[in-house]
Amino acid sequence: MEVREIALGAGESYELRLTGRGARGYVWTWQVTGNADAVSVSEAAPPPAQTLPGAPLERAYVVRGRSPGGRARIRFAQIRPPYPQEAPYDEFVLEVEVTAATGGP
């Protein structure tokens, strides 16, 4: 399991790309702990429709800083929804500290 720490200003975003195993029925899910209101997480545009069978799929997720002074931990887990009792195939943790927005000129 990889753990990455980042700092975002309020209103700033960070794009995270994770390789998936969609052809084998795995999907990425996420759970936010800590100060859950400090960040928002959304999936970016879906992958191209023309992917070779069995090829790994890269998925992109956008994390946006919302509340200055907040700290959140986002745990991404690659699971197969029909088998929730199975351990995740892969996991990725993103530790996020949200700082005050950086001012422009």
PDB file of C-alpha atoms in Angstrom, residues 14-54:
ATOM      1  CA  TYR A  14      -4.915  17.576  -7.204  1.00  0.00           C
ATOM      2  CA  GLU A  15      -5.402  14.863  -9.795  1.00  0.00           C
ATOM      3  CA  LEU A  16      -4.589  11.315  -8.751  1.00  0.00           C
ATOM      4  CA  ARG A  17      -4.289   8.568 -11.378  1.00  0.00           C
ATOM      5  CA  LEU A  18      -4.705   4.951 -10.349  1.00  0.00           C
ATOM      6  CA  THR A  19      -4.371   1.898 -12.576  1.00  0.00           C
ATOM      7  CA  GLY A  20      -7.398  -0.345 -12.419  1.00  0.00           C
ATOM      8  CA  ARG A  21      -8.325  -3.890 -13.251  1.00  0.00           C
ATOM      9  CA  GLY A  22     -11.780  -3.199 -14.640  1.00  0.00           C
ATOM     10  CA  ALA A  23     -11.654  -6.135 -17.051  1.00  0.00           C
ATOM     11  CA  ARG A  24     -11.469  -8.415 -14.014  1.00  0.00           C
ATOM     12  CA  GLY A  25     -14.357  -6.747 -12.198  1.00  0.00           C
ATOM     13  CA  TYR A  26     -12.378  -4.503  -9.851  1.00  0.00           C
ATOM     14  CA  VAL A  27     -13.362  -0.889  -9.174  1.00  0.00           C
ATOM     15  CA  TRP A  28     -11.733   1.817  -7.074  1.00  0.00           C
ATOM     16  CA  THR A  29     -13.728   3.096  -4.103  1.00  0.00           C
ATOM     17  CA  TRP A  30     -12.720   5.750  -1.590  1.00  0.00           C
ATOM     18  CA  GLN A  31     -13.429   6.685   1.985  1.00  0.00           C
ATOM     19  CA  VAL A  32     -12.545  10.004   3.627  1.00  0.00           C
ATOM     20  CA  THR A  33     -11.686  10.082   7.330  1.00  0.00           C
ATOM     21  CA  GLY A  34     -10.350  12.791   9.605  1.00  0.00           C
ATOM     22  CA  ASN A  35     -11.880  16.143   8.727  1.00  0.00           C
ATOM     23  CA  ALA A  36     -14.063  14.872   5.868  1.00  0.00           C
ATOM     24  CA  ASP A  37     -15.314  18.411   5.113  1.00  0.00           C
ATOM     25  CA  ALA A  38     -11.749  19.569   4.391  1.00  0.00           C
ATOM     26  CA  VAL A  39     -11.712  17.926   0.943  1.00  0.00           C
ATOM     27  CA  SER A  40     -13.973  16.738  -1.832  1.00  0.00           C
ATOM     28  CA  VAL A  41     -13.250  13.751  -4.071  1.00  0.00           C
ATOM     29  CA  SER A  42     -14.710  13.082  -7.502  1.00  0.00           C
ATOM     30  CA  GLU A  43     -13.944  10.830 -10.413  1.00  0.00           C
ATOM     31  CA  ALA A  44     -12.622  12.631 -13.492  1.00  0.00           C
ATOM     32  CA  ALA A  45     -13.772  11.841 -17.027  1.00  0.00           C
ATOM     33  CA  PRO A  46     -14.257   8.117 -17.721  1.00  0.00           C
ATOM     34  CA  PRO A  47     -11.594   6.221 -19.661  1.00  0.00           C
ATOM     35  CA  PRO A  48     -11.791   5.978 -23.461  1.00  0.00           C
ATOM     36  CA  ALA A  49     -14.317   3.467 -24.764  1.00  0.00           C
ATOM     37  CA  GLN A  50     -11.759   1.817 -27.057  1.00  0.00           C
ATOM     38  CA  THR A  51      -9.727  -0.182 -24.575  1.00  0.00           C
ATOM     39  CA  LEU A  52      -8.368  -3.598 -25.471  1.00  0.00           C
ATOM     40  CA  PRO A  53      -9.951  -6.504 -23.584  1.00  0.00           C
ATOM     41  CA  GLY A  54      -7.969  -7.351 -20.467  1.00  0.00           C
TER      42      GLY A  54
END
